[in-house]
Short mmCIF file of C-alpha atoms in Angstrom, two decimals:
data_model
loop_
_atom_site.label_atom_id
_atom_site.label_comp_id
_atom_site.label_asym_id
_atom_site.label_seq_id
_atom_site.Cartn_x
_atom_site.Cartn_y
_atom_site.Cartn_z
CA LYS L 4 -18.14 -12.92 -92.25
CA VAL L 5 -16.81 -15.56 -90.42
CA ASN L 6 -13.61 -17.09 -92.12
CA PRO L 7 -13.99 -21.14 -93.74
CA SER L 8 -11.29 -22.15 -91.63
CA VAL L 9 -13.40 -21.89 -88.71
CA TRP L 10 -17.03 -23.55 -89.93
CA VAL L 11 -13.80 -26.56 -90.37
CA TYR L 12 -13.54 -26.28 -87.15
CA ILE L 13 -16.77 -25.55 -86.13
CA TYR L 14 -17.70 -28.57 -88.00
CA ILE L 15 -15.31 -31.26 -86.71
CA TYR L 16 -16.16 -30.06 -82.58
CA ILE L 17 -19.55 -30.67 -83.67
CA TYR L 18 -18.59 -34.44 -85.74
CA LYS L 19 -16.02 -35.54 -83.08
CA CYS L 20 -18.75 -34.59 -79.89
CA THR L 21 -21.38 -36.26 -82.04
CA HIS L 22 -18.99 -39.45 -81.62
CA VAL L 23 -18.09 -39.41 -78.91
CA CYS L 24 -21.83 -38.52 -77.90
CA GLU L 25 -22.45 -41.90 -79.18
CA VAL L 26 -20.04 -43.94 -78.04
CA GLU L 27 -20.76 -43.17 -74.69
CA ASP L 28 -24.62 -43.32 -75.14
CA PHE L 29 -23.74 -47.40 -77.36
CA ARG L 30 -21.47 -47.41 -73.66
CA ARG L 31 -24.18 -46.75 -71.52
CA ARG L 32 -26.47 -49.30 -73.31
CA LEU L 33 -24.68 -52.07 -73.32
CA LYS L 34 -23.66 -51.36 -69.20
CA TYR L 35 -27.54 -50.88 -68.62
CA PHE L 36 -27.76 -54.82 -70.73
CA PHE L 37 -25.12 -56.52 -68.52
CA MET L 38 -26.69 -55.26 -65.04
CA ASN L 39 -28.44 -57.69 -62.44
CA PRO L 40 -32.25 -57.19 -61.66
CA CYS L 41 -31.27 -54.49 -58.45
CA GLU L 42 -28.78 -52.58 -60.19
CA LYS L 43 -32.37 -51.92 -63.21
CA TYR L 44 -34.40 -51.42 -60.35
CA ARG L 45 -32.02 -48.32 -59.07
CA ALA L 46 -31.36 -47.16 -63.00
CA ARG L 47 -34.91 -47.24 -64.16
CA GLY L 48 -37.15 -47.81 -61.24
CA ARG L 49 -38.54 -51.22 -63.04
CA LYS L 50 -39.42 -53.78 -61.13
CA PRO L 51 -37.56 -58.03 -62.04
CA TRP L 52 -40.92 -58.90 -62.89
CA LYS L 53 -38.31 -61.92 -64.53
CA LEU L 54 -36.31 -62.46 -60.87
CA THR L 55 -39.65 -62.89 -58.33
CA LEU L 56 -41.24 -65.48 -61.07
CA GLN L 57 -38.21 -66.94 -61.25
CA ILE L 58 -37.90 -67.40 -57.70
CA LEU L 59 -41.91 -67.93 -57.58
CA LYS L 60 -41.87 -70.89 -60.51
CA ILE L 61 -38.41 -73.02 -58.25
CA ALA L 62 -41.27 -73.39 -55.08
CA ILE L 63 -44.45 -74.35 -57.22
CA ILE L 64 -41.73 -76.48 -59.93
CA THR L 65 -40.21 -78.44 -56.34
CA ILE L 66 -43.80 -79.24 -54.86
CA GLN L 67 -45.26 -80.38 -57.86
CA LEU L 68 -42.00 -82.76 -58.29
CA VAL L 69 -42.15 -84.27 -55.16
CA SER L 70 -45.73 -84.59 -55.16
CA PHE L 71 -45.58 -86.58 -58.62
CA GLY L 72 -41.71 -88.31 -56.75
CA LEU L 73 -44.08 -89.80 -53.83
CA SER L 74 -47.14 -91.20 -56.57
CA ASN L 75 -44.33 -92.26 -59.15
CA GLU L 76 -42.97 -93.72 -55.69
CA MET L 77 -45.95 -95.88 -54.82
CA MET L 78 -46.19 -97.38 -58.17
CA VAL L 79 -42.72 -97.60 -58.57
CA SER L 80 -42.82 -100.54 -55.32
CA PHE L 81 -46.19 -101.67 -56.36
CA LYS L 82 -45.00 -102.97 -59.90
CA GLU L 83 -41.44 -104.16 -58.11
CA GLU L 84 -43.80 -106.26 -55.36
CA SER L 85 -45.36 -107.39 -58.49
CA LEU L 86 -43.23 -108.55 -60.55
CA LEU L 87 -41.73 -110.14 -56.77
CA THR L 88 -44.64 -112.48 -56.75
CA PHE L 89 -45.25 -113.40 -59.99
CA LYS L 90 -41.78 -115.13 -59.44
CA ASN L 91 -42.67 -116.68 -56.65
CA LEU L 92 -45.72 -118.03 -58.04
CA PHE L 93 -45.35 -118.54 -61.15
CA LEU L 94 -41.13 -120.34 -60.47
CA LYS L 95 -40.85 -123.84 -59.37
CA GLY L 96 -38.29 -123.63 -56.45
CA TYR L 97 -37.92 -119.31 -56.26
CA ASN L 98 -37.09 -117.38 -53.11
CA ASP L 99 -36.86 -113.87 -52.32
CA GLN L 100 -32.94 -114.82 -51.52
CA HIS L 101 -32.97 -115.57 -54.95
CA ARG L 102 -30.58 -112.86 -57.16
CA GLY L 103 -28.88 -114.92 -59.84
CA ILE L 104 -30.73 -116.52 -63.12
CA HIS L 105 -33.24 -119.44 -62.54
CA THR L 106 -31.92 -122.15 -64.82
CA LEU L 107 -32.72 -125.62 -65.62
CA TYR L 108 -31.31 -128.45 -66.91
CA THR L 109 -33.48 -131.49 -67.71
CA LYS L 110 -36.64 -132.15 -70.20
CA THR L 111 -38.00 -133.18 -66.61
CA ASP L 112 -36.58 -129.81 -64.59
CA VAL L 113 -38.93 -127.74 -68.32
CA TYR L 114 -41.90 -129.99 -67.78
CA ASP L 115 -42.30 -130.22 -64.61
CA HIS L 116 -41.64 -126.45 -64.12
CA ILE L 117 -44.47 -125.15 -67.52
CA HIS L 118 -47.07 -127.88 -65.43
CA TYR L 119 -46.63 -126.02 -62.19
CA ALA L 120 -46.31 -122.37 -63.68
CA ILE L 121 -49.77 -123.39 -65.24
CA ASP L 122 -51.29 -124.91 -61.91
CA ARG L 123 -50.75 -121.79 -60.45
CA TYR L 124 -52.40 -119.66 -62.17
CA MET L 125 -55.53 -122.25 -62.51
CA ASN L 126 -55.56 -121.86 -58.87
CA LEU L 127 -53.82 -118.22 -58.63
CA GLU L 128 -57.47 -117.23 -56.72
CA ASN L 129 -57.47 -120.04 -53.88
CA LEU L 130 -53.15 -118.91 -53.77
CA THR L 131 -52.60 -115.05 -54.16
CA VAL L 132 -53.18 -113.00 -51.01
CA GLY L 133 -53.05 -110.17 -54.24
CA ASN L 134 -56.13 -109.04 -54.69
CA HIS L 135 -55.45 -110.32 -58.17
CA ALA L 136 -57.84 -111.27 -60.71
CA TYR L 137 -58.46 -113.06 -64.22
CA GLU L 138 -58.69 -111.36 -66.79
CA ARG L 139 -62.25 -110.57 -68.77
CA VAL L 140 -62.94 -108.90 -71.70
CA ASP L 141 -67.06 -108.69 -72.68
CA GLY L 142 -67.34 -110.53 -69.77
CA LEU L 143 -65.04 -113.67 -71.56
CA TYR L 144 -61.59 -114.99 -69.38
CA THR L 145 -58.56 -114.29 -71.29
CA PRO L 146 -56.69 -117.39 -71.94
CA LEU L 147 -53.10 -118.58 -71.07
CA SER L 148 -50.97 -119.18 -73.98
CA LEU L 149 -48.90 -121.92 -73.78
CA CYS L 150 -46.23 -121.38 -77.09
CA LYS L 151 -43.36 -122.92 -78.65
CA GLU L 152 -41.11 -121.48 -80.80
CA PHE L 153 -38.74 -123.80 -82.52
CA TYR L 154 -36.26 -124.24 -86.02
CA ARG L 155 -38.88 -125.20 -88.82
CA ASN L 156 -36.44 -128.57 -89.85
CA SER L 157 -33.49 -129.59 -88.20
CA SER L 158 -30.85 -132.68 -88.08
CA ILE L 159 -27.85 -132.71 -85.64
CA PHE L 160 -25.60 -135.49 -84.67
CA PRO L 161 -23.08 -133.90 -82.83
CA GLY L 162 -21.01 -137.16 -82.31
CA ASN L 163 -20.93 -137.04 -85.85
CA GLU L 164 -20.14 -133.28 -86.80
CA THR L 165 -23.40 -133.30 -89.15
CA PHE L 166 -25.68 -131.18 -88.69
CA ASP L 167 -28.56 -130.20 -90.98
CA ILE L 168 -31.24 -127.50 -89.96
CA ASP L 169 -33.73 -125.14 -91.99
CA PRO L 170 -33.08 -121.77 -89.33
CA HIS L 171 -36.49 -120.91 -90.29
CA VAL L 172 -38.13 -120.68 -87.03
CA GLU L 173 -41.86 -121.21 -86.22
CA LYS L 174 -44.48 -120.53 -83.50
CA VAL L 175 -47.21 -122.73 -82.74
CA CYS L 176 -49.99 -121.32 -79.26
CA ILE L 177 -51.95 -123.39 -77.14
CA ALA L 178 -54.85 -121.77 -75.22
CA ILE L 179 -56.15 -122.66 -71.57
CA TYR L 180 -59.04 -120.82 -69.96
CA PRO L 181 -58.77 -120.38 -66.63
CA THR L 182 -62.77 -121.69 -66.52
CA ILE L 183 -61.99 -125.44 -66.70
CA ASP L 184 -61.37 -128.35 -64.76
CA THR L 185 -58.22 -127.00 -62.39
CA GLU L 186 -58.06 -131.13 -61.89
CA SER L 187 -58.46 -132.01 -66.03
CA TRP L 188 -56.45 -129.47 -67.76
CA PRO L 189 -53.28 -132.13 -67.76
CA ARG L 190 -54.74 -134.81 -69.29
CA ARG L 191 -56.07 -132.17 -72.10
CA LEU L 192 -51.97 -130.25 -72.64
CA THR L 193 -50.93 -132.64 -75.51
CA PHE L 194 -47.43 -130.25 -75.30
CA SER L 195 -44.55 -132.02 -76.62
CA ILE L 196 -41.35 -130.88 -77.08
CA ASP L 197 -38.65 -130.93 -79.52
CA PHE L 198 -35.39 -129.98 -77.51
CA LYS L 199 -32.87 -129.57 -80.20
CA ARG L 200 -35.19 -128.19 -83.11
CA LEU L 201 -36.82 -125.79 -79.39
CA LEU L 202 -35.47 -121.97 -79.16
CA SER L 203 -38.32 -120.96 -76.38
CA VAL L 204 -41.11 -121.55 -74.35
CA ASN L 205 -43.22 -118.93 -73.97
CA ILE L 206 -46.00 -118.57 -70.97
CA TYR L 207 -48.49 -115.32 -71.40
CA LEU L 208 -51.17 -114.70 -68.69
CA LYS L 209 -52.28 -111.14 -68.12
CA LEU L 210 -53.81 -110.42 -64.59
CA ARG L 211 -55.44 -107.75 -62.91
CA ALA L 212 -54.99 -105.77 -59.62
CA ILE L 213 -55.71 -102.52 -57.38
CA ASN L 214 -53.30 -100.38 -56.29
CA LEU L 215 -54.51 -99.22 -52.49
CA GLN L 216 -51.92 -97.79 -50.92
CA THR L 217 -52.34 -94.87 -52.38
CA VAL L 218 -55.26 -94.45 -50.37
CA ARG L 219 -53.51 -93.59 -47.43
CA HIS L 220 -52.14 -90.61 -48.89
CA ASN L 221 -55.24 -89.85 -50.13
CA GLU L 222 -55.03 -90.64 -53.66
CA LEU L 223 -57.53 -92.43 -55.45
CA PRO L 224 -55.94 -95.85 -56.63
CA ASP L 225 -54.66 -97.47 -60.20
CA CYS L 226 -56.04 -100.07 -61.52
CA TYR L 227 -53.30 -102.63 -63.19
CA LEU L 228 -52.93 -104.63 -65.60
CA PHE L 229 -49.91 -107.29 -65.90
CA ASN L 230 -48.92 -108.71 -68.70
CA ILE L 231 -47.24 -111.13 -68.14
CA THR L 232 -44.43 -113.38 -69.78
CA ILE L 233 -42.40 -116.54 -68.42
CA ILE L 234 -39.62 -116.75 -71.27
CA PHE L 235 -37.87 -120.65 -70.72
CA ASN L 236 -35.08 -119.68 -73.15
CA ASN L 237 -33.05 -122.18 -75.63
CA HIS L 238 -31.39 -119.59 -77.74
CA ALA L 239 -27.94 -121.28 -77.34
CA HIS L 240 -29.00 -124.79 -76.99
CA SER L 241 -26.18 -125.54 -74.74
CA GLY L 242 -27.83 -127.49 -72.05
CA ARG L 243 -28.94 -124.01 -70.39
CA ILE L 244 -32.15 -123.24 -69.92
CA LYS L 245 -32.49 -120.10 -68.82
CA THR L 246 -35.94 -118.94 -66.45
CA GLU L 247 -37.19 -115.82 -66.52
CA ILE L 248 -40.46 -113.04 -65.97
CA ILE L 249 -40.88 -110.03 -67.56
CA ASN L 250 -44.12 -107.90 -66.44
CA ASP L 251 -45.10 -105.35 -68.25
CA VAL L 252 -47.38 -102.99 -67.01
CA GLY L 253 -50.49 -101.30 -67.93
CA ILE L 254 -52.02 -98.88 -65.68
CA TYR L 255 -55.70 -97.54 -66.01
CA GLU L 256 -59.02 -95.07 -64.36
CA CYS L 257 -60.80 -98.22 -62.76
CA LYS L 258 -64.58 -97.60 -63.44
CA ASP L 259 -66.16 -97.52 -60.59
CA TRP L 260 -65.33 -96.15 -57.19
CA ASN L 261 -65.94 -95.31 -54.14
CA VAL L 262 -63.42 -93.99 -50.59
CA ALA L 263 -65.26 -93.53 -47.88
CA ASP L 264 -65.08 -89.58 -46.30
CA THR L 265 -62.77 -88.79 -49.74
CA SER L 266 -64.21 -86.17 -52.79
CA GLY L 267 -61.66 -85.78 -55.42
CA LYS L 268 -60.18 -82.48 -54.29
CA ASN L 269 -56.80 -83.96 -53.55
CA ASP L 270 -56.88 -84.72 -57.46
CA TYR L 271 -58.48 -81.23 -58.17
CA MET L 272 -55.04 -79.41 -56.41
CA LEU L 273 -52.58 -81.32 -57.91
CA LEU L 274 -54.47 -80.53 -61.38
CA MET L 275 -54.26 -76.63 -60.18
CA LEU L 276 -51.04 -77.03 -59.44
CA ASP L 277 -50.09 -78.36 -62.32
CA SER L 278 -52.20 -75.82 -64.28
CA LEU L 279 -50.48 -72.39 -62.10
CA VAL L 280 -46.65 -74.81 -63.18
CA ILE L 281 -47.23 -74.02 -66.99
CA ILE L 282 -49.01 -70.88 -66.69
CA ALA L 283 -45.53 -69.35 -64.98
CA CYS L 284 -43.49 -71.22 -67.64
CA ILE L 285 -45.40 -70.07 -70.20
CA THR L 286 -44.65 -66.82 -68.86
CA SER L 287 -41.17 -66.65 -67.65
CA LEU L 288 -40.38 -68.89 -71.71
CA ILE L 289 -42.29 -65.66 -72.83
CA LEU L 290 -39.66 -63.00 -70.77
CA CYS L 291 -36.94 -64.73 -71.34
CA SER L 292 -37.21 -65.22 -75.07
CA ARG L 293 -37.63 -61.67 -75.03
CA SER L 294 -34.50 -60.95 -74.06
CA VAL L 295 -32.64 -63.50 -75.42
CA LYS L 296 -34.23 -61.35 -79.11
CA ASN L 297 -32.58 -57.76 -77.53
CA GLY L 298 -29.24 -59.94 -76.95
CA ILE L 299 -29.31 -60.65 -80.47
CA GLN L 300 -30.00 -56.60 -80.94
CA LEU L 301 -27.03 -56.15 -78.97
CA GLN L 302 -24.91 -57.78 -81.69
CA PHE L 303 -25.06 -54.59 -83.67
CA TYR L 304 -21.98 -53.99 -81.17
CA ASN L 305 -19.69 -56.45 -83.64
CA THR L 306 -20.66 -53.78 -86.91
CA PHE L 307 -20.28 -50.15 -84.51
CA PHE L 308 -16.49 -51.69 -82.73
CA GLN L 309 -15.94 -52.11 -86.27
CA THR L 310 -16.58 -48.94 -87.12
CA TYR L 311 -15.15 -46.70 -84.60
CA PHE L 312 -12.20 -48.71 -83.45
CA SER L 313 -11.45 -50.54 -86.97
CA LYS L 314 -10.66 -53.83 -84.72
CA PRO L 315 -12.46 -57.60 -84.69
CA VAL L 316 -14.37 -58.71 -82.19
CA PRO L 317 -12.93 -61.19 -80.68
CA TRP L 318 -15.45 -64.63 -81.08
CA ALA L 319 -15.64 -64.72 -77.17
CA ASP L 320 -17.28 -60.55 -76.69
CA ARG L 321 -19.49 -62.18 -79.23
CA MET L 322 -20.98 -64.68 -76.95
CA GLU L 323 -21.47 -62.51 -74.10
CA PHE L 324 -24.87 -61.23 -75.43
CA VAL L 325 -25.96 -64.44 -76.23
CA ASN L 326 -27.12 -64.70 -72.17
CA GLY L 327 -26.29 -68.77 -71.17
CA TRP L 328 -28.93 -69.17 -68.62
CA TYR L 329 -31.56 -67.62 -69.92
CA ILE L 330 -31.06 -70.02 -72.76
CA LEU L 331 -30.86 -72.91 -69.96
CA ILE L 332 -34.40 -71.54 -68.07
CA ILE L 333 -35.98 -71.71 -72.05
CA VAL L 334 -34.77 -75.43 -72.11
CA SER L 335 -35.75 -75.75 -68.98
CA ASP L 336 -39.40 -74.36 -69.25
CA THR L 337 -40.08 -76.24 -72.20
CA LEU L 338 -39.81 -79.32 -70.58
CA THR L 339 -41.53 -78.85 -67.81
CA ILE L 340 -44.33 -77.27 -69.61
CA ALA L 341 -44.16 -81.31 -71.19
CA GLY L 342 -43.92 -82.96 -68.37
CA SER L 343 -47.04 -81.43 -66.88
CA ILE L 344 -48.78 -81.83 -69.62
CA LEU L 345 -47.95 -85.21 -69.29
CA LYS L 346 -48.60 -85.35 -65.28
CA ILE L 347 -51.97 -84.48 -65.78
CA GLY L 348 -52.42 -86.67 -68.59
CA ILE L 349 -51.03 -89.68 -65.57
CA GLN L 350 -53.57 -88.40 -63.13
CA THR L 351 -56.26 -87.93 -65.84
CA LYS L 352 -55.44 -92.06 -66.53
CA PHE L 353 -55.08 -91.20 -70.57
CA LEU L 354 -51.73 -91.99 -70.16
CA THR L 355 -49.69 -94.22 -68.41
CA ASN L 356 -45.97 -93.01 -68.81
CA TYR L 357 -44.12 -92.73 -65.77
CA ASP L 358 -40.67 -92.70 -67.39
CA VAL L 359 -41.17 -90.53 -69.56
CA CYS L 360 -42.60 -87.80 -67.88
CA SER L 361 -40.27 -88.85 -64.74
CA ILE L 362 -37.26 -87.66 -66.89
CA LEU L 363 -38.77 -84.43 -68.66
CA LEU L 364 -40.34 -83.15 -64.93
CA GLY L 365 -37.08 -84.50 -63.23
CA THR L 366 -34.53 -82.68 -66.18
CA ALA L 367 -35.78 -79.28 -65.54
CA THR L 368 -36.19 -79.42 -61.88
CA MET L 369 -31.97 -79.97 -62.51
CA LEU L 370 -31.73 -76.76 -64.76
CA VAL L 371 -34.58 -74.45 -62.36
CA TRP L 372 -32.31 -75.65 -59.63
CA VAL L 373 -28.96 -74.89 -61.33
CA GLY L 374 -30.27 -71.48 -62.09
CA VAL L 375 -29.97 -70.89 -58.82
CA ILE L 376 -26.16 -69.89 -59.02
CA ARG L 377 -27.14 -67.10 -61.45
CA TYR L 378 -28.58 -65.04 -58.84
CA LEU L 379 -25.70 -66.30 -56.24
CA GLY L 380 -23.61 -64.75 -59.20
CA PHE L 381 -24.57 -61.20 -58.57
CA PHE L 382 -22.56 -61.36 -55.22
CA LYS L 383 -18.69 -61.39 -55.91
CA LYS L 384 -17.46 -63.97 -54.08
CA TYR L 385 -19.74 -66.32 -55.85
CA ASN L 386 -19.59 -65.47 -59.09
CA ILE L 387 -15.77 -66.80 -59.55
CA LEU L 388 -17.16 -69.95 -59.62
CA ILE L 389 -19.39 -69.04 -63.06
CA LEU L 390 -16.28 -67.41 -64.25
CA THR L 391 -13.92 -69.90 -63.84
CA LEU L 392 -16.61 -72.45 -65.14
CA ARG L 393 -17.13 -70.11 -68.30
CA ALA L 394 -14.35 -69.42 -68.60
CA ALA L 395 -12.13 -72.57 -68.73
CA PHE L 396 -15.76 -74.49 -70.75
CA PRO L 397 -13.84 -74.06 -73.87
CA ASN L 398 -10.10 -76.14 -72.78
CA VAL L 399 -11.44 -78.21 -70.63
CA ILE L 400 -14.01 -79.40 -73.98
CA ARG L 401 -10.51 -79.85 -76.48
CA PHE L 402 -8.62 -82.05 -73.60
CA CYS L 403 -11.98 -83.68 -72.97
CA CYS L 404 -12.16 -84.48 -76.74
CA CYS L 405 -8.55 -85.50 -76.74
CA ALA L 406 -8.20 -87.91 -73.50
CA ALA L 407 -11.84 -89.51 -75.14
CA MET L 408 -9.68 -90.98 -78.45
CA ILE L 409 -7.11 -92.80 -75.52
CA TYR L 410 -10.00 -93.63 -73.30
CA LEU L 411 -11.88 -95.13 -76.31
CA GLY L 412 -9.10 -96.73 -77.42
CA TYR L 413 -8.25 -98.71 -73.63
CA CYS L 414 -12.14 -99.73 -73.99
CA PHE L 415 -12.48 -101.49 -77.33
CA CYS L 416 -9.15 -103.00 -76.52
CA GLY L 417 -10.38 -103.99 -73.60
CA TRP L 418 -12.89 -105.79 -74.66
CA ILE L 419 -11.84 -107.54 -77.02
CA VAL L 420 -8.81 -109.21 -75.08
CA LEU L 421 -10.30 -109.47 -71.69
CA GLY L 422 -13.93 -109.67 -72.40
CA PRO L 423 -13.61 -113.90 -72.57
CA TYR L 424 -12.41 -113.46 -68.65
CA HIS L 425 -12.96 -110.60 -67.41
CA ASP L 426 -17.36 -110.24 -66.40
CA LYS L 427 -16.48 -106.40 -66.20
CA PHE L 428 -14.79 -106.33 -69.17
CA ARG L 429 -17.68 -108.17 -70.93
CA THR L 430 -19.17 -106.13 -73.25
CA LEU L 431 -18.69 -102.11 -74.90
CA ASP L 432 -20.34 -100.63 -72.17
CA LYS L 433 -19.49 -102.67 -68.97
CA VAL L 434 -15.57 -101.18 -69.82
CA THR L 435 -16.27 -97.97 -70.27
CA GLU L 436 -18.18 -97.76 -66.68
CA CYS L 437 -15.13 -100.46 -65.27
CA LEU L 438 -12.58 -98.40 -66.50
CA PHE L 439 -14.38 -94.69 -65.33
CA SER L 440 -14.45 -96.59 -62.15
CA LEU L 441 -10.94 -97.26 -62.47
CA ILE L 442 -10.39 -93.81 -62.79
CA ASN L 443 -11.96 -92.65 -59.77
CA GLY L 444 -9.90 -95.27 -57.71
CA ASP L 445 -13.11 -97.84 -57.27
CA ASP L 446 -13.30 -101.72 -56.40
CA MET L 447 -9.80 -102.14 -58.45
CA TYR L 448 -8.24 -104.69 -56.04
CA ALA L 449 -11.33 -107.00 -57.27
CA THR L 450 -10.72 -105.80 -60.94
CA PHE L 451 -6.88 -107.08 -60.81
CA LYS L 452 -8.14 -110.58 -58.24
CA ALA L 453 -10.26 -111.48 -60.90
CA MET L 454 -7.56 -112.21 -63.49
CA ARG L 455 -5.41 -114.70 -61.00
CA ASP L 456 -6.40 -117.46 -62.25
CA LYS L 457 -6.27 -117.30 -65.58
CA THR L 458 -3.67 -117.94 -68.65
CA TYR L 459 0.17 -116.73 -67.88
CA LEU L 460 -0.37 -115.06 -71.11
CA VAL L 461 -3.45 -113.21 -70.89
CA TRP L 462 -2.51 -112.57 -66.56
CA LEU L 463 0.75 -110.85 -68.37
CA PHE L 464 -1.34 -108.46 -70.55
CA SER L 465 -4.06 -107.59 -67.56
CA ARG L 466 -1.14 -106.10 -65.59
CA VAL L 467 -0.18 -104.18 -68.33
CA TYR L 468 -3.35 -103.01 -69.41
CA LEU L 469 -4.48 -102.11 -66.21
CA TYR L 470 -1.10 -100.71 -64.95
CA SER L 471 -0.49 -98.26 -67.87
CA PHE L 472 -4.69 -97.53 -67.68
CA ILE L 473 -4.38 -96.07 -64.31
CA SER L 474 -0.81 -94.90 -64.14
CA LEU L 475 -1.96 -92.74 -67.00
CA PHE L 476 -5.20 -91.52 -66.05
CA ILE L 477 -4.47 -91.21 -62.60
CA TYR L 478 -1.55 -89.31 -62.10
CA MET L 479 -1.40 -87.57 -65.59
CA VAL L 480 -4.94 -86.58 -67.28
CA LEU L 481 -6.54 -86.44 -64.23
CA SER L 482 -3.67 -83.65 -62.88
CA LEU L 483 -3.71 -82.27 -66.19
CA PHE L 484 -7.80 -81.55 -66.22
CA ILE L 485 -7.26 -80.31 -62.16
CA ALA L 486 -4.65 -78.11 -63.45
CA LEU L 487 -6.71 -76.81 -66.48
CA ILE L 488 -8.93 -75.82 -64.40
CA THR L 489 -6.76 -73.93 -61.06
CA ASP L 490 -5.12 -72.30 -63.82
CA THR L 491 -8.22 -70.55 -65.06
CA TYR L 492 -9.62 -69.84 -61.61
CA GLU L 493 -6.69 -68.37 -60.55
CA THR L 494 -6.22 -66.04 -63.32
CA ILE L 495 -10.21 -64.76 -62.95
CA LYS L 496 -9.08 -64.05 -59.36
CA SER L 497 -6.18 -62.36 -59.35
CA CYS L 498 -8.25 -59.96 -62.13
CA GLN L 499 -11.12 -59.87 -59.54
CA GLU L 500 -8.25 -58.50 -57.13
CA ASP L 501 -6.86 -56.41 -59.36
CA LYS L 502 -9.72 -54.87 -60.84
CA VAL L 503 -8.83 -56.04 -64.31
CA PRO L 504 -11.51 -56.27 -67.36
CA VAL L 505 -10.58 -60.15 -68.64
CA SER L 506 -12.25 -59.28 -72.26
CA GLU L 507 -12.17 -55.97 -74.82
CA LEU L 508 -15.95 -55.97 -74.28
CA GLN L 509 -15.80 -55.57 -70.71
CA ALA L 510 -13.00 -52.52 -70.65
CA PHE L 511 -14.75 -51.15 -73.17
CA ILE L 512 -18.19 -50.99 -70.66
CA ALA L 513 -15.82 -50.22 -67.64
CA GLU L 514 -15.41 -47.31 -69.13
CA CYS L 515 -19.19 -45.87 -68.57
CA ARG L 516 -18.31 -44.28 -64.86
CA ASP L 517 -22.52 -43.49 -64.68
CA HIS L 518 -23.88 -45.28 -61.40
CA PRO L 519 -27.57 -47.39 -61.57
CA GLU L 520 -28.78 -44.03 -59.37
CA SER L 521 -27.45 -41.24 -61.72
CA GLY L 522 -30.39 -40.62 -63.36
CA ARG L 523 -28.86 -41.80 -67.18
CA TYR L 524 -30.37 -44.77 -67.53
CA LEU L 525 -34.19 -43.26 -67.35
CA THR L 526 -34.54 -43.41 -71.48
CA ASP L 527 -34.00 -45.46 -73.80
CA ASN L 528 -33.17 -42.79 -76.43
CA GLN L 529 -30.33 -40.84 -74.47
CA THR L 530 -29.98 -38.31 -77.61
CA ALA L 531 -31.24 -35.56 -75.17
CA SER L 532 -28.21 -35.60 -73.10
CA CYS L 533 -25.52 -35.19 -76.51
CA CYS L 534 -26.64 -31.89 -75.71
CA GLY L 535 -24.74 -31.76 -72.98
CA CYS L 536 -21.52 -31.33 -75.63
CA PHE L 537 -22.48 -28.19 -76.65
CA GLY L 538 -22.39 -26.33 -73.50
#
């Protein structure tokens, strides 16, 4: 008969052994979760599909972006050159070297410029060297619209310092068709302007053109519709009427086309490439979402740690299970899928929003290439950059929030005080750009020089303002910012040299001595290995 105290010792032994087994099992699972793809392959023989897919995705997304960039470049250049052409055609006295605002100061100049623009439009096909043509709808020409916007009623007498005004705005338009006799149209035009009530004179016209330069790059030409607006702006009533041209462009698929030795194979190749990118990104999105899900499931570590060690888990250790690289890839894949769908729509001419597509594909490609750093981090010498950025990020955010309060204070002060006297401080967005440039040492002397001819009080304030800002942000804030990152770098570097884990989680995992080749990682259920406790 066995003594009862022996059973107690046996029970305690079994409990401790089971406890040790559970801890080692969970520690092994955590170590496997944080292994790189090569180590996981050696541990369980699983091929690194995600790594292979990411490398493939980098290649095809870059090819897709380059092909779209070349097409987008031709579209942008055609739009810019067309706008410059319209300025030379319809603005009297304009030339390519003119970079300022086209302005008018007399009534005669306004009438001359209006008649000049209409006359050039009426004789467009005899003047232009491009393939511009009038727009037709159901066989009828679209007319040019000459509109004026003015206050409903006003009686203004600056000499007596009196005025009576009705601020409601009215608009009157006249339609001029390009089919009428070009010599008789001025006699038919009855268009008078009351400049005291005038807000603006707008000329609306539509022209069509074909971008033929894409043929040289094995792309089918696009048909363009230019919605041109010539604006004579008199909102300020300062005696200075500003003239500008706004060009709203629509891009469409040409109705009938024939290009020798072209069958559209290049378009089919691009569509196949876009489809391949979408499939690769969907696959990557699924795999990375699954990995994120596995990481969230391992949050059981929090309960496990508190149960067996009676210690709370730091927030930084909890975030270790949320892999930021997978989140980055998921965002990148989502943007790439949306951008690729838009790109297919642009190639098939169902959509023409190049700007949105460029933003989506450009941002996605940037994130994909940034994600390459993750794979460089598998090498210890390159991993220090990632560790430094991750460790310094919380402190950097807190530091930037404090510095932003001072920065915004200087922005508002410079805008309200120096704005009336300095072009770089005229608007709030210009102030932020100017001060940010000063922090980086750009254009300092020109900023000081622009305030020399102002009143003494403003000049003195500008000196105190600029000297204090530059001294505070360059010599103190920027230096502290650099020191913050440098200290973090030195801490991470010393920990790597001494092989000291930088967190409790890493210290917990480091106690697992099983190498990837040991065979202990071959199955997810490692309870059978606990039998060694009773051996």
